[in-house]
Amino acid sequence: MAGVSTSTASVVFSGKVSVSEDTRQRVLDAAAELDYAGPDPRAASLRRGRSGIVAVVLGGDLRHAFLDPVTTVMMDRLTDALAEVSAGLLLLRDDPTGDGAPPIADAPVDAVVLIGCSGRARSALEIVRARGLPAVVIEGDAGEGVPQITLDNREASATVARHVFRLGHRHVGLVTLALDGARERGPITPERLERATTDVTLDRLAGMREVYPGAPAVTAAASLIDEGVLAGRALLSDPARRPTAVLAQSDLLAVGVIRAAEELGLRVPEDVSVAGFDGIAVDGLGDHQLTTVVQPAGEKGRLAGEQVARMLAGEPGETVHLTCRFREGSTTAPPRAEDRPAPR
Amino acid sequence: MAGVSTSTASVVFSGKVSVSEDTRQRVLDAAAELDYAGPDPRAASLRRGRSGIVAVVLGGDLRHAFLDPVTTVMMDRLTDALAEVSAGLLLLRDDPTGDGAPPIADAPVDAVVLIGCSGRARSALEIVRARGLPAVVIEGDAGEGVPQITLDNREASATVARHVFRLGHRHVGLVTLALDGARERGPITPERLERATTDVTLDRLAGMREVYPGAPAVTAAASLIDEGVLAGRALLSDPARRPTAVLAQSDLLAVGVIRAAEELGLRVPEDVSVAGFDGIAVDGLGDHQLTTVVQPAGEKGRLAGEQVARMLAGEPGETVHLTCRFREGSTTAPPRAEDRPAPR
DNA sequence: ACAGCGTATCGAATCGATTCGATCTCTGGA
DNA sequence: TCCAGAGATCGAATCGATTCGATACGCTGT
């Protein structure tokens, strides 16, 4: 209608080659006339080989991911870092009940960021590798050749545990994150541990057990204050076998444990010490400042985004190791005199 | 390599037509040999005219959206409702500073859900309509023909205000959500209001001012407890012009106002009454049960998802109006005797 | 008047799959 | 022996844009 070839029309919309103002206007007019709203992104992405979309595969369901402040911050920074390269993030649920092909198999994406690592996330990784998509794994077990962003979960957990040990605690309870996609709460048994698939949980647990090998542990269904309350009750309600300190694998769980303790008439840290993990700003903690390790949540996202951008530019991605920083708060203290280990 | 036509090969992967087991195996073997990982989603989506992706355009930046529990719940239900029809949700930031075309213009999506409505979201809507994409707007000003999910923001706000009025308060302060994409905090002036673009904020404000036409108002940069603290200080710190009640446009803001009040040595509800909006479960509220209106956040998401699914199936989408439910809590009470209006 | 050069436009191949109607083959029944 | 019908496979058109090398055109300098 504008009397030009499709190549010229294409160029008018992409602006990659100069076009005379006259032609340009004719093409635009014709487009308006024909109700043509610019190139079809589907066709463009086929031809270009790029869709401008980066997928984020979350280890758990989206609900829990959204509710977790650590993930929230991470996603935010990830978005920033990918702004140049991607129109937006495609959130994929990594549904463990999924029967057919995981959604990642059919999604037109340029790259993938895998977060956490249930068994299913591993299968998502297979697909990604088969497709030859650039991928970055945040805190998960990647195959060889896949850049990772890792955290010193084990070492950081051990640091907290050592701090509590040094204060004199010999009898502690542990509260862990979910062990796998099923997210069943309850006491951790060796058999249960055998079936666990979530590396973050296992690493943090391993760090804690470096210091307290036989400590009783309870797993929570999610990183939520409410879950922490449940776990706290489970550990603290029986006075006979009540630990003098509780180590939680997230700050939200720790806050829940503190609530449970207060509910039972126990004071923190006088009667029970509680430590967390993450170093997020928790609302509603009252006067307490949680003893915890601060993890660089935003950095995780930013670095993952940077690696993806690099890989899309053809450069190789790099694995980056991040470390946590211990922060002593007011929720840990030496145990009560009668609970102290006998001095030698 | 398998000695079959591309049509047959295609069918082996899509499974839409029956293929003999023999051929099937040969195709699969050849695929493995050639490192072919199944059809390219980009090409498939061109041919099919469907990409299996639904975009979610958020009025504000992603950071605030993620941090807002109402949005979180809504997104979660939206994901559920779209599970059948979409592999995942493409999160698009609706960047007000964007210079080029908004990302929605180039994203290969099948439908769009617009949430909230800054001026930019409206421009996103233009693009969506030009493209002829099915769209649903949640709490925003849609053009004709676009199904909306609406909330009775104005009426619900008026309900809260009337409750406070009936308790005897004549001098109240208002705390609003952000007025526009710029998210500047500060006192609301008529000129400021003139430039405001966020409908939700304006509707709720209008409802409050039905009852308290001249009430001083302060706008917050986001729906966060910290922002509520700032706004609360602004309204409450000067004893001379201190209101006896504060109406906040979100529960998080209300919690912040309560904090600010306590900080100033004021008791809630004895010295100051505070009411919120949303009806979410707020952690860290202590003994208070917030007076608020409960909005059906999950329903908003679910209904939006359902409408999108219907439209993709060829049926017309429908506009749905949702209403909030007033919930009286323990943060509102009659004003102190000396602050009461003189009895006639 | 012509070589030389820069700019605007065009042709045609290509990206990779999907799908429908047509063809082919094999089986069973008359 | 022949035909109908079911099931498997194939051909070929099509989805809609991008892009690179080639061509045409107009201008400048000598």
XYZ file of C-alpha atoms (C1' of nucleotides) in Angstrom:
748
model
C 0.000 0.000 0.000
C 2.874 2.346 0.642
C 4.520 1.238 -2.590
C 7.624 -0.116 -0.918
C 9.087 -3.559 -0.410
C 8.650 -5.482 2.800
C 12.320 -4.981 3.538
C 11.853 -1.246 3.572
C 8.746 -1.522 5.676
C 10.614 -3.702 8.135
C 13.384 -1.176 8.350
C 10.959 1.627 9.061
C 9.844 -0.158 12.196
C 13.191 -1.418 13.385
C 15.026 1.791 12.574
C 18.234 -0.120 11.936
C 18.900 1.451 8.575
C 18.175 4.990 7.546
C 15.047 5.592 5.513
C 14.036 8.782 3.803
C 11.537 10.786 5.761
C 9.135 10.651 2.854
C 9.036 6.857 2.566
C 8.915 6.510 6.291
C 5.806 8.591 6.492
C 4.130 6.713 3.671
C 4.816 3.399 5.388
C 3.519 4.661 8.705
C 0.396 6.021 7.065
C -0.268 2.762 5.299
C 0.273 0.893 8.560
C -2.257 3.076 10.323
C -4.687 2.576 7.478
C -4.304 -1.173 7.662
C -4.425 -1.317 11.464
C -0.990 -2.798 11.457
C 0.553 -2.397 14.880
C 4.153 -3.152 14.073
C 6.014 -6.401 13.602
C 4.688 -9.540 15.231
C 7.034 -10.348 18.119
C 6.609 -14.057 17.518
C 7.882 -13.845 13.969
C 10.609 -11.430 14.930
C 11.861 -13.720 17.644
C 11.965 -16.654 15.243
C 13.987 -14.756 12.707
C 16.241 -13.078 15.224
C 16.707 -16.171 17.306
C 16.014 -14.076 20.382
C 12.780 -13.556 22.222
C 13.984 -11.047 24.785
C 12.690 -13.167 27.609
C 14.642 -14.707 30.449
C 13.026 -17.439 32.505
C 13.300 -17.762 36.238
C 12.656 -21.221 37.562
C 11.918 -21.280 41.252
C 12.618 -24.382 43.258
C 9.415 -24.178 45.226
C 6.024 -22.964 44.241
C 5.579 -19.350 43.411
C 3.548 -18.675 46.494
C 6.380 -19.389 48.848
C 8.862 -17.628 46.662
C 6.859 -14.432 46.675
C 6.450 -14.530 50.404
C 10.118 -14.961 51.113
C 11.858 -11.613 51.529
C 15.215 -13.006 50.497
C 13.838 -14.156 47.165
C 11.996 -10.901 46.756
C 15.117 -8.827 47.075
C 17.023 -11.159 44.837
C 14.414 -11.029 42.090
C 14.359 -7.304 42.247
C 18.073 -7.002 41.644
C 17.926 -9.677 39.009
C 15.375 -7.645 37.126
C 17.613 -4.611 37.280
C 20.599 -6.490 35.997
C 18.649 -7.935 33.095
C 16.917 -4.734 32.075
C 19.221 -4.296 29.073
C 18.837 -7.756 27.755
C 15.322 -8.811 28.563
C 11.913 -7.230 28.400
C 10.887 -9.064 31.523
C 11.206 -12.147 33.621
C 9.154 -15.203 32.868
C 8.236 -16.777 36.168
C 7.986 -20.504 35.862
C 6.581 -22.694 38.522
C 8.535 -25.849 38.936
C 5.569 -27.939 39.819
C 6.567 -31.242 41.406
C 3.162 -32.698 40.614
C 3.526 -31.832 36.946
C 2.765 -34.772 34.734
C 3.601 -33.528 31.274
C 6.702 -31.745 30.125
C 7.832 -28.987 32.438
C 6.766 -25.610 31.086
C 10.337 -24.596 30.470
C 10.418 -27.015 27.556
C 7.922 -25.017 25.527
C 8.721 -21.500 26.529
C 10.477 -19.275 24.028
C 13.201 -17.975 26.284
C 16.750 -16.802 25.656
C 18.249 -17.886 28.941
C 17.302 -19.384 32.267
C 18.023 -18.599 35.876
C 17.451 -21.539 38.173
C 16.892 -20.774 41.809
C 17.147 -23.374 44.504
C 17.203 -26.964 43.494
C 14.568 -29.550 44.097
C 14.744 -32.770 42.138
C 12.491 -31.174 39.581
C 14.714 -28.184 39.187
C 17.386 -30.630 38.237
C 15.175 -32.018 35.533
C 14.514 -28.505 34.339
C 18.259 -28.135 34.125
C 18.455 -31.172 31.850
C 16.071 -29.576 29.420
C 17.909 -26.327 29.506
C 21.173 -28.020 28.729
C 19.693 -30.097 25.941
C 18.363 -26.926 24.392
C 21.714 -25.281 24.728
C 20.243 -22.320 26.554
C 22.532 -20.160 28.615
C 21.782 -20.857 32.260
C 22.842 -19.679 35.672
C 22.074 -21.537 38.863
C 21.642 -19.710 42.116
C 22.374 -21.874 45.118
C 21.818 -25.164 43.450
C 23.632 -28.146 42.105
C 24.420 -27.398 38.494
C 25.983 -29.751 36.053
C 29.466 -29.001 34.836
C 29.807 -25.965 32.681
C 26.856 -24.136 34.211
C 27.891 -21.017 36.065
C 26.644 -20.879 39.624
C 26.092 -18.241 42.208
C 26.801 -19.911 45.498
C 26.630 -18.999 49.126
C 28.772 -20.403 51.924
C 25.693 -21.877 53.555
C 27.542 -24.575 55.398
C 30.317 -22.423 56.706
C 27.993 -19.587 57.693
C 25.742 -21.971 59.571
C 28.742 -23.405 61.352
C 29.779 -19.898 62.340
C 26.473 -19.261 64.041
C 26.608 -22.647 65.704
C 30.131 -21.997 66.986
C 29.017 -18.679 68.407
C 26.252 -20.388 70.327
C 28.608 -23.154 71.412
C 31.083 -20.616 72.705
C 28.349 -19.027 74.778
C 28.139 -22.335 76.567
C 25.159 -24.057 74.976
C 25.475 -27.818 74.737
C 21.885 -28.735 74.122
C 20.422 -27.054 71.040
C 17.527 -27.666 68.691
C 17.571 -26.995 64.949
C 14.822 -25.708 62.695
C 15.389 -26.270 59.001
C 13.831 -25.098 55.789
C 11.904 -27.537 53.628
C 13.780 -30.701 52.725
C 12.211 -31.203 49.345
C 9.380 -30.244 47.081
C 6.856 -32.061 49.239
C 7.519 -29.669 52.118
C 6.344 -31.928 54.894
C 6.968 -30.558 58.337
C 8.093 -32.667 61.253
C 11.100 -34.078 63.061
C 14.057 -34.976 60.909
C 15.020 -38.626 60.920
C 17.934 -40.224 59.101
C 15.526 -41.799 56.615
C 13.852 -38.478 56.011
C 17.247 -36.939 55.407
C 18.017 -39.634 52.909
C 15.179 -38.496 50.699
C 15.931 -34.793 51.003
C 16.766 -32.923 47.838
C 17.061 -29.256 48.723
C 20.736 -28.434 48.855
C 20.405 -25.183 50.740
C 18.658 -26.916 53.588
C 21.142 -29.764 53.651
C 24.171 -27.488 53.529
C 22.973 -25.339 56.372
C 22.084 -28.412 58.361
C 25.512 -29.881 57.745
C 27.130 -26.696 59.007
C 25.074 -26.780 62.178
C 25.812 -30.425 62.761
C 29.517 -29.827 62.404
C 29.206 -28.228 65.803
C 26.226 -30.123 67.183
C 26.353 -33.542 65.544
C 23.389 -35.105 67.252
C 21.144 -32.111 67.700
C 17.438 -32.778 67.239
C 16.052 -31.053 64.170
C 12.596 -30.135 62.978
C 11.836 -29.206 59.393
C 9.392 -26.477 58.462
C 7.145 -26.418 55.422
C 8.254 -22.959 54.377
C 10.223 -19.956 55.497
C 7.420 -18.263 57.388
C 6.944 -16.922 60.881
C 3.977 -19.204 61.368
C 6.031 -22.225 60.462
C 8.675 -21.110 62.925
C 6.052 -21.001 65.644
C 5.047 -24.590 64.915
C 8.624 -25.784 64.879
C 9.409 -23.804 68.023
C 6.543 -25.420 69.870
C 7.681 -28.837 68.769
C 11.153 -28.222 70.151
C 10.364 -26.232 73.273
C 7.082 -27.422 74.704
C 8.464 -30.423 76.593
C 10.425 -28.991 79.572
C 12.227 -32.254 80.131
C 14.002 -32.208 76.800
C 13.976 -28.511 76.120
C 17.126 -27.196 74.405
C 18.828 -24.045 75.740
C 19.235 -22.637 72.236
C 17.550 -22.973 68.880
C 19.253 -22.432 65.542
C 16.880 -21.642 62.723
C 17.705 -21.715 59.029
C 15.981 -18.440 58.294
C 15.207 -15.245 60.133
C 11.479 -15.674 59.678
C 11.653 -19.114 61.234
C 13.737 -17.669 64.074
C 11.126 -15.015 64.728
C 8.522 -17.740 64.852
C 10.597 -19.689 67.344
C 10.899 -16.587 69.511
C 7.118 -16.205 69.403
C 6.672 -19.827 70.388
C 9.105 -19.376 73.260
C 7.322 -16.302 74.555
C 4.043 -18.139 74.225
C 5.451 -20.804 76.535
C 6.547 -18.202 79.039
C 10.205 -18.418 78.133
C 12.266 -15.276 77.809
C 14.696 -14.746 74.943
C 17.644 -14.785 75.382
C 17.550 -15.432 79.147
C 15.804 -18.801 78.988
C 16.384 -19.698 75.358
C 18.804 -18.322 72.809
C 17.616 -18.106 69.216
C 19.630 -17.455 66.073
C 18.510 -17.110 62.486
C 19.882 -16.923 58.975
C 19.520 -14.317 56.200
C 19.906 -10.958 57.858
C 16.729 -9.492 56.498
C 14.835 -6.702 58.198
C 12.062 -8.502 60.020
C 9.078 -6.490 61.064
C 7.509 -7.143 64.402
C 10.545 -8.314 66.258
C 9.984 -5.808 69.023
C 13.164 -4.896 70.875
C 15.103 -7.920 69.747
C 17.878 -7.675 67.273
C 18.252 -11.135 65.862
C 21.562 -12.943 66.030
C 22.027 -14.152 62.476
C 24.279 -14.271 59.456
C 23.618 -11.701 56.796
C 23.513 -13.081 53.290
C 24.017 -10.874 50.238
C 20.579 -11.529 48.754
C 20.600 -8.606 46.363
C 24.077 -9.491 45.177
C 22.941 -12.970 44.288
C 20.353 -11.551 41.943
C 22.572 -8.900 40.474
C 25.409 -11.305 39.760
C 23.104 -13.868 38.226
C 21.721 -11.203 35.924
C 25.163 -10.070 34.974
C 26.266 -13.572 34.115
C 23.215 -14.117 31.949
C 23.847 -10.862 30.126
C 27.435 -11.877 29.519
C 26.493 -15.270 28.214
C 23.960 -13.784 25.851
C 26.739 -11.562 24.578
C 28.758 -14.649 23.782
C 31.210 -14.491 26.630
C 31.481 -17.429 29.001
C 29.678 -17.188 32.319
C 31.549 -17.467 35.552
C 30.785 -19.132 38.828
C 30.800 -16.737 41.754
C 31.038 -17.635 45.414
C 29.471 -15.291 47.895
C 29.908 -15.284 51.624
C 27.735 -14.332 54.562
C 28.633 -12.051 57.436
C 27.925 -12.971 61.047
C 25.906 -10.431 62.998
C 25.518 -10.780 66.721
C 22.209 -9.567 68.071
C 20.395 -9.617 71.355
C 18.678 -12.970 70.989
C 21.600 -15.085 72.071
C 23.237 -15.197 75.505
C 24.886 -17.731 77.779
C 22.508 -20.391 79.121
C 21.033 -20.139 82.610
C 23.414 -21.170 85.356
C 21.648 -24.459 86.051
C 21.785 -25.371 82.379
C 25.461 -24.684 81.968
C 27.847 -27.501 81.255
C 29.706 -28.492 84.376
C 33.045 -26.654 84.468
C 35.955 -29.033 84.334
C 18.055 -39.361 9.145
C 15.105 -41.343 10.367
C 13.849 -41.641 6.814
C 10.631 -39.795 7.487
C 9.192 -36.478 6.434
C 9.338 -33.424 8.641
C 5.600 -33.673 9.109
C 5.958 -37.066 10.672
C 8.832 -35.909 12.820
C 6.772 -32.985 13.991
C 3.931 -35.278 14.895
C 6.209 -37.514 16.898
C 7.041 -34.599 19.170
C 3.613 -33.062 19.406
C 1.784 -36.362 19.741
C -1.284 -34.930 18.064
C -1.635 -37.711 15.537
C -0.896 -41.360 16.081
C 2.424 -42.639 14.809
C 3.565 -46.224 14.591
C 5.783 -47.232 17.453
C 8.486 -48.216 15.014
C 8.696 -44.849 13.277
C 8.414 -43.059 16.555
C 11.454 -44.809 17.897
C 13.468 -44.166 14.766
C 12.675 -40.465 14.930
C 13.578 -40.279 18.582
C 16.849 -42.097 17.965
C 17.753 -39.811 15.117
C 16.903 -36.826 17.291
C 19.197 -38.057 20.022
C 21.935 -38.675 17.487
C 21.616 -35.166 16.115
C 21.324 -33.526 19.531
C 17.941 -32.244 18.558
C 16.054 -31.310 21.687
C 12.570 -31.016 20.270
C 10.848 -28.244 18.380
C 12.065 -24.686 18.765
C 9.448 -22.860 20.816
C 10.037 -19.688 18.861
C 9.110 -21.293 15.584
C 6.251 -23.192 17.131
C 4.774 -20.051 18.571
C 4.978 -18.299 15.214
C 3.201 -21.103 13.441
C 0.647 -21.679 16.170
C 0.037 -18.028 16.809
C 0.361 -18.735 20.507
C 3.359 -18.433 22.742
C 1.856 -19.742 25.944
C 2.909 -16.661 27.821
C 0.713 -14.176 29.596
C 2.163 -10.826 30.561
C 1.516 -9.079 33.814
C 2.114 -5.356 33.721
C 2.502 -3.834 37.130
C 1.701 -0.197 37.665
C 4.672 0.416 39.884
C 8.124 -1.036 39.826
C 8.577 -4.674 40.543
C 10.289 -4.056 43.828
C 7.255 -2.509 45.418
C 4.946 -5.010 43.871
C 6.861 -7.922 45.313
C 6.933 -6.352 48.732
C 3.231 -5.722 48.853
C 1.361 -8.656 50.389
C -1.834 -7.824 48.561
C -0.122 -8.051 45.208
C 1.665 -11.180 46.281
C -1.532 -13.001 47.099
C -3.151 -11.781 43.945
C -0.295 -12.949 41.754
C -0.343 -16.298 43.387
C -3.984 -16.884 42.586
C -3.529 -15.473 39.131
C -0.829 -18.030 38.473
C -3.139 -20.806 39.584
C -5.948 -19.643 37.376
C -3.696 -19.431 34.343
C -1.929 -22.738 34.842
C -3.947 -24.378 32.080
C -3.374 -21.737 29.519
C 0.059 -20.376 30.134
C 3.439 -21.812 30.944
C 4.197 -18.871 33.156
C 3.738 -15.215 33.819
C 5.923 -12.656 32.164
C 6.521 -9.903 34.650
C 6.888 -6.592 32.942
C 8.022 -3.501 34.679
C 6.140 -0.480 33.575
C 9.078 1.837 33.840
C 8.007 5.483 33.893
C 11.521 6.561 32.914
C 11.439 4.338 29.847
C 12.575 6.191 26.771
C 12.020 3.677 24.017
C 9.010 1.528 23.361
C 7.611 -0.138 26.454
C 8.716 -3.757 26.672
C 5.187 -4.989 26.133
C 5.468 -3.904 22.505
C 8.107 -6.490 21.713
C 7.132 -9.350 23.943
C 5.597 -12.423 22.355
C 2.622 -12.784 24.661
C -0.862 -14.190 24.188
C -2.668 -11.930 26.622
C -2.027 -9.221 29.147
C -3.116 -8.525 32.688
C -2.698 -4.911 33.685
C -2.521 -4.172 37.368
C -2.968 -0.730 38.790
C -2.871 2.166 36.473
C -0.248 4.835 36.227
C -0.185 7.016 33.147
C 2.270 4.583 31.685
C 0.022 1.628 32.234
C -2.495 3.451 30.150
C 0.019 3.723 27.345
C 0.727 0.033 27.709
C -2.967 -0.468 27.277
C -2.883 1.422 23.993
C -0.301 -0.949 22.637
C -2.212 -3.943 23.824
C -5.339 -2.754 22.113
C -3.542 -1.921 18.894
C -2.132 -5.432 18.861
C -5.531 -6.866 19.487
C -4.310 -8.849 22.477
C -6.846 -10.064 24.996
C -6.449 -7.971 28.131
C -7.859 -7.705 31.602
C -7.356 -4.723 33.848
C -7.281 -5.089 37.597
C -8.229 -1.924 39.413
C -7.470 0.457 36.646
C -9.071 2.626 34.082
C -9.535 0.490 31.003
C -10.790 1.638 27.668
C -14.142 0.411 26.474
C -14.347 -3.243 25.711
C -11.608 -4.273 28.101
C -12.886 -6.410 30.950
C -11.982 -5.089 34.378
C -11.737 -6.484 37.844
C -12.704 -3.640 40.095
C -12.879 -3.012 43.788
C -15.210 -0.630 45.581
C -12.266 1.399 46.790
C -14.185 4.588 47.219
C -17.139 3.130 49.005
C -15.003 0.942 51.264
C -12.862 3.908 52.256
C -15.965 5.907 53.006
C -17.202 3.068 55.193
C -14.085 3.198 57.332
C -14.269 6.958 57.495
C -17.909 6.839 58.558
C -17.030 4.369 61.288
C -14.414 6.726 62.641
C -16.758 9.669 62.301
C -19.443 7.862 64.249
C -16.961 7.244 67.040
C -16.818 10.989 67.379
C -13.643 11.969 65.563
C -13.815 15.319 63.816
C -10.167 15.956 63.239
C -8.485 13.195 61.230
C -5.365 12.843 59.143
C -5.094 10.747 55.975
C -2.186 8.691 54.705
C -2.384 7.746 51.062
C -0.565 5.400 48.753
C 1.638 6.805 45.999
C -0.065 9.321 43.750
C 1.826 8.461 40.610
C 4.819 6.719 39.196
C 7.195 9.258 40.695
C 6.190 8.209 44.199
C 7.154 11.396 45.962
C 6.167 11.497 49.579
C 4.841 14.571 51.320
C 1.734 16.567 52.099
C -0.967 16.494 49.478
C -1.821 19.838 47.958
C -4.500 20.545 45.376
C -1.818 21.042 42.717
C -0.209 17.759 43.648
C -3.573 16.076 43.355
C -4.019 17.574 39.946
C -1.018 15.659 38.659
C -1.917 12.363 40.323
C -2.496 9.383 38.081
C -2.984 6.360 40.314
C -6.679 5.613 40.394
C -6.636 3.385 43.426
C -5.109 6.129 45.530
C -7.493 8.735 44.208
C -10.569 6.572 44.695
C -9.719 5.750 48.264
C -8.917 9.368 48.963
C -12.221 10.441 47.469
C -14.047 7.996 49.732
C -12.293 9.367 52.793
C -12.985 12.936 51.817
C -16.650 12.204 51.351
C -16.708 12.098 55.120
C -13.798 14.411 55.924
C -13.679 16.893 53.059
C -10.858 19.058 54.321
C -8.739 16.485 56.120
C -4.993 16.972 55.804
C -3.388 14.187 53.830
C 0.134 12.896 53.425
C 1.202 10.632 50.600
C 3.638 7.778 51.079
C 6.142 6.538 48.546
C 5.037 2.937 48.858
C 2.884 0.598 50.881
C 5.460 -0.156 53.559
C 5.559 0.016 57.315
C 8.543 2.338 57.155
C 6.657 4.716 54.925
C 3.774 4.642 57.346
C 6.129 5.649 60.143
C 7.305 8.662 58.162
C 3.773 9.697 57.298
C 2.647 9.124 60.879
C 5.373 11.383 62.209
C 4.444 14.071 59.729
C 0.831 14.012 60.886
C 1.275 13.440 64.599
C 4.438 15.129 65.770
C 3.003 18.622 66.157
C 0.727 18.478 69.249
C -1.025 21.686 68.258
C -2.484 20.289 65.074
C -2.518 16.627 65.924
C -5.531 14.698 64.566
C -7.405 12.333 66.860
C -7.547 9.641 64.200
C -5.549 8.622 61.163
C -6.955 6.778 58.160
C -4.352 4.949 56.128
C -4.838 3.531 52.655
C -3.147 0.252 53.460
C -2.633 -1.940 56.487
C 1.124 -1.678 56.271
C 0.910 2.087 56.299
C -1.469 1.875 59.257
C 0.991 -0.280 61.173
C 3.651 2.303 60.461
C 1.398 5.064 61.757
C 0.812 3.086 64.942
C 4.563 2.740 65.379
C 5.038 6.451 64.875
C 2.327 7.145 67.424
C 3.894 4.862 70.011
C 7.226 6.455 69.299
C 5.698 9.803 70.205
C 4.305 8.402 73.415
C 0.751 8.201 72.145
C -1.371 5.180 72.884
C -3.529 3.506 70.249
C -6.504 3.675 70.337
C -6.749 5.762 73.527
C -4.876 8.814 72.223
C -5.090 8.201 68.496
C -7.303 5.894 66.481
C -5.806 4.284 63.392
C -7.525 2.420 60.581
C -6.088 0.673 57.555
C -7.156 -0.911 54.293
C -6.601 -4.399 52.835
C -7.240 -6.823 55.645
C -3.990 -8.662 55.309
C -2.346 -10.520 58.161
C 0.295 -8.144 59.395
C 3.105 -9.537 61.469
C 4.351 -7.587 64.390
C 1.215 -5.781 65.315
C 1.436 -6.967 68.901
C -1.938 -7.101 70.615
C -3.648 -4.817 68.173
C -6.185 -6.064 65.737
C -6.318 -3.455 63.029
C -9.573 -1.763 62.131
C -9.683 -2.071 58.362
C -11.630 -3.191 55.337
C -10.809 -6.611 53.985
C -10.344 -6.746 50.249
C -10.611 -10.001 48.297
C -7.029 -9.949 47.029
C -6.929 -13.575 46.012
C -10.237 -13.290 44.229
C -8.928 -10.445 42.147
C -6.164 -12.632 40.819
C -8.299 -15.672 40.311
C -10.999 -13.815 38.434
C -8.494 -12.039 36.227
C -6.948 -15.374 35.327
C -10.312 -16.859 34.555
C -11.241 -13.999 32.279
C -7.983 -14.294 30.379
C -8.505 -18.014 29.940
C -11.992 -17.398 28.623
C -10.847 -14.780 26.172
C -8.123 -17.042 24.862
C -10.807 -19.630 24.294
C -12.659 -17.156 22.137
C -15.384 -16.192 24.566
C -15.830 -12.558 25.525
C -14.371 -11.430 28.853
C -16.554 -9.926 31.508
C -16.081 -7.082 33.916
C -16.423 -8.107 37.549
C -16.965 -5.816 40.504
C -15.713 -6.947 43.881
C -16.490 -5.440 47.235
C -14.617 -5.115 50.506
C -15.854 -6.075 53.948
C -15.452 -3.787 56.950
C -13.695 -5.305 59.963
C -13.641 -3.498 63.234
C -10.525 -4.055 65.280
C -9.006 -2.676 68.428
C -7.166 0.263 66.948
C -10.116 2.603 66.795
C -12.065 4.060 69.721
C -13.831 7.280 70.635
C -11.507 10.267 71.023
C -10.375 11.408 74.475
C -12.955 13.449 76.340
C -11.170 16.750 75.890
C -10.909 16.132 72.140
C -14.559 15.322 71.676
C -16.763 17.618 69.714
C -18.841 19.828 72.015
C -22.235 18.193 72.584
C -25.080 20.293 71.254
C 30.777 14.357 -19.564
C 32.242 10.794 -16.634
C 34.267 8.352 -12.763
C 33.473 7.940 -7.917
C 30.806 7.803 -3.947
C 27.091 7.754 -0.579
C 22.302 6.924 0.291
C 17.806 4.804 -0.235
C 15.452 0.822 -1.715
C 14.723 -3.820 -3.320
C 15.060 -9.225 -3.932
C 15.300 -13.271 -2.144
C 16.754 -16.485 1.063
C 15.928 -17.894 5.664
C 14.469 -18.707 10.570
C 11.809 -23.826 12.162
C 7.886 -25.634 12.820
C 2.578 -27.023 12.019
C -1.271 -28.799 9.625
C -4.607 -30.317 6.326
C -5.809 -32.866 2.647
C -3.981 -36.471 -0.187
C -1.802 -40.820 -0.864
C -0.359 -45.226 0.305
C -0.649 -49.720 2.578
C -2.643 -53.319 4.846
C -6.506 -56.032 6.662
C -10.901 -58.140 6.625
C -15.087 -59.345 4.492
C -18.058 -60.566 0.561
C -10.314 -61.694 -6.280
C -11.710 -57.208 -5.363
C -13.198 -53.362 -2.567
C -14.005 -50.600 1.535
C -12.106 -48.552 5.330
C -8.793 -47.560 8.885
C -4.418 -45.979 9.988
C 0.175 -44.225 8.923
C 2.917 -41.099 6.274
C 3.938 -37.487 3.091
C 3.786 -32.774 0.335
C 3.442 -28.390 0.331
C 1.695 -24.179 1.845
C 2.051 -21.031 5.542
C 3.041 -18.306 9.849
C 5.582 -12.921 9.554
C 9.495 -10.871 9.849
C 14.839 -9.855 9.148
C 18.966 -9.052 6.665
C 22.653 -8.915 3.439
C 24.329 -8.107 -0.884
C 22.982 -5.864 -5.006
C 21.039 -2.120 -7.595
C 19.541 2.404 -8.784
C 19.879 7.172 -8.275
C 21.676 11.674 -7.597
C 25.485 14.593 -6.614
C 30.371 16.382 -6.716
C 34.813 17.339 -8.619
C 37.755 17.756 -12.593
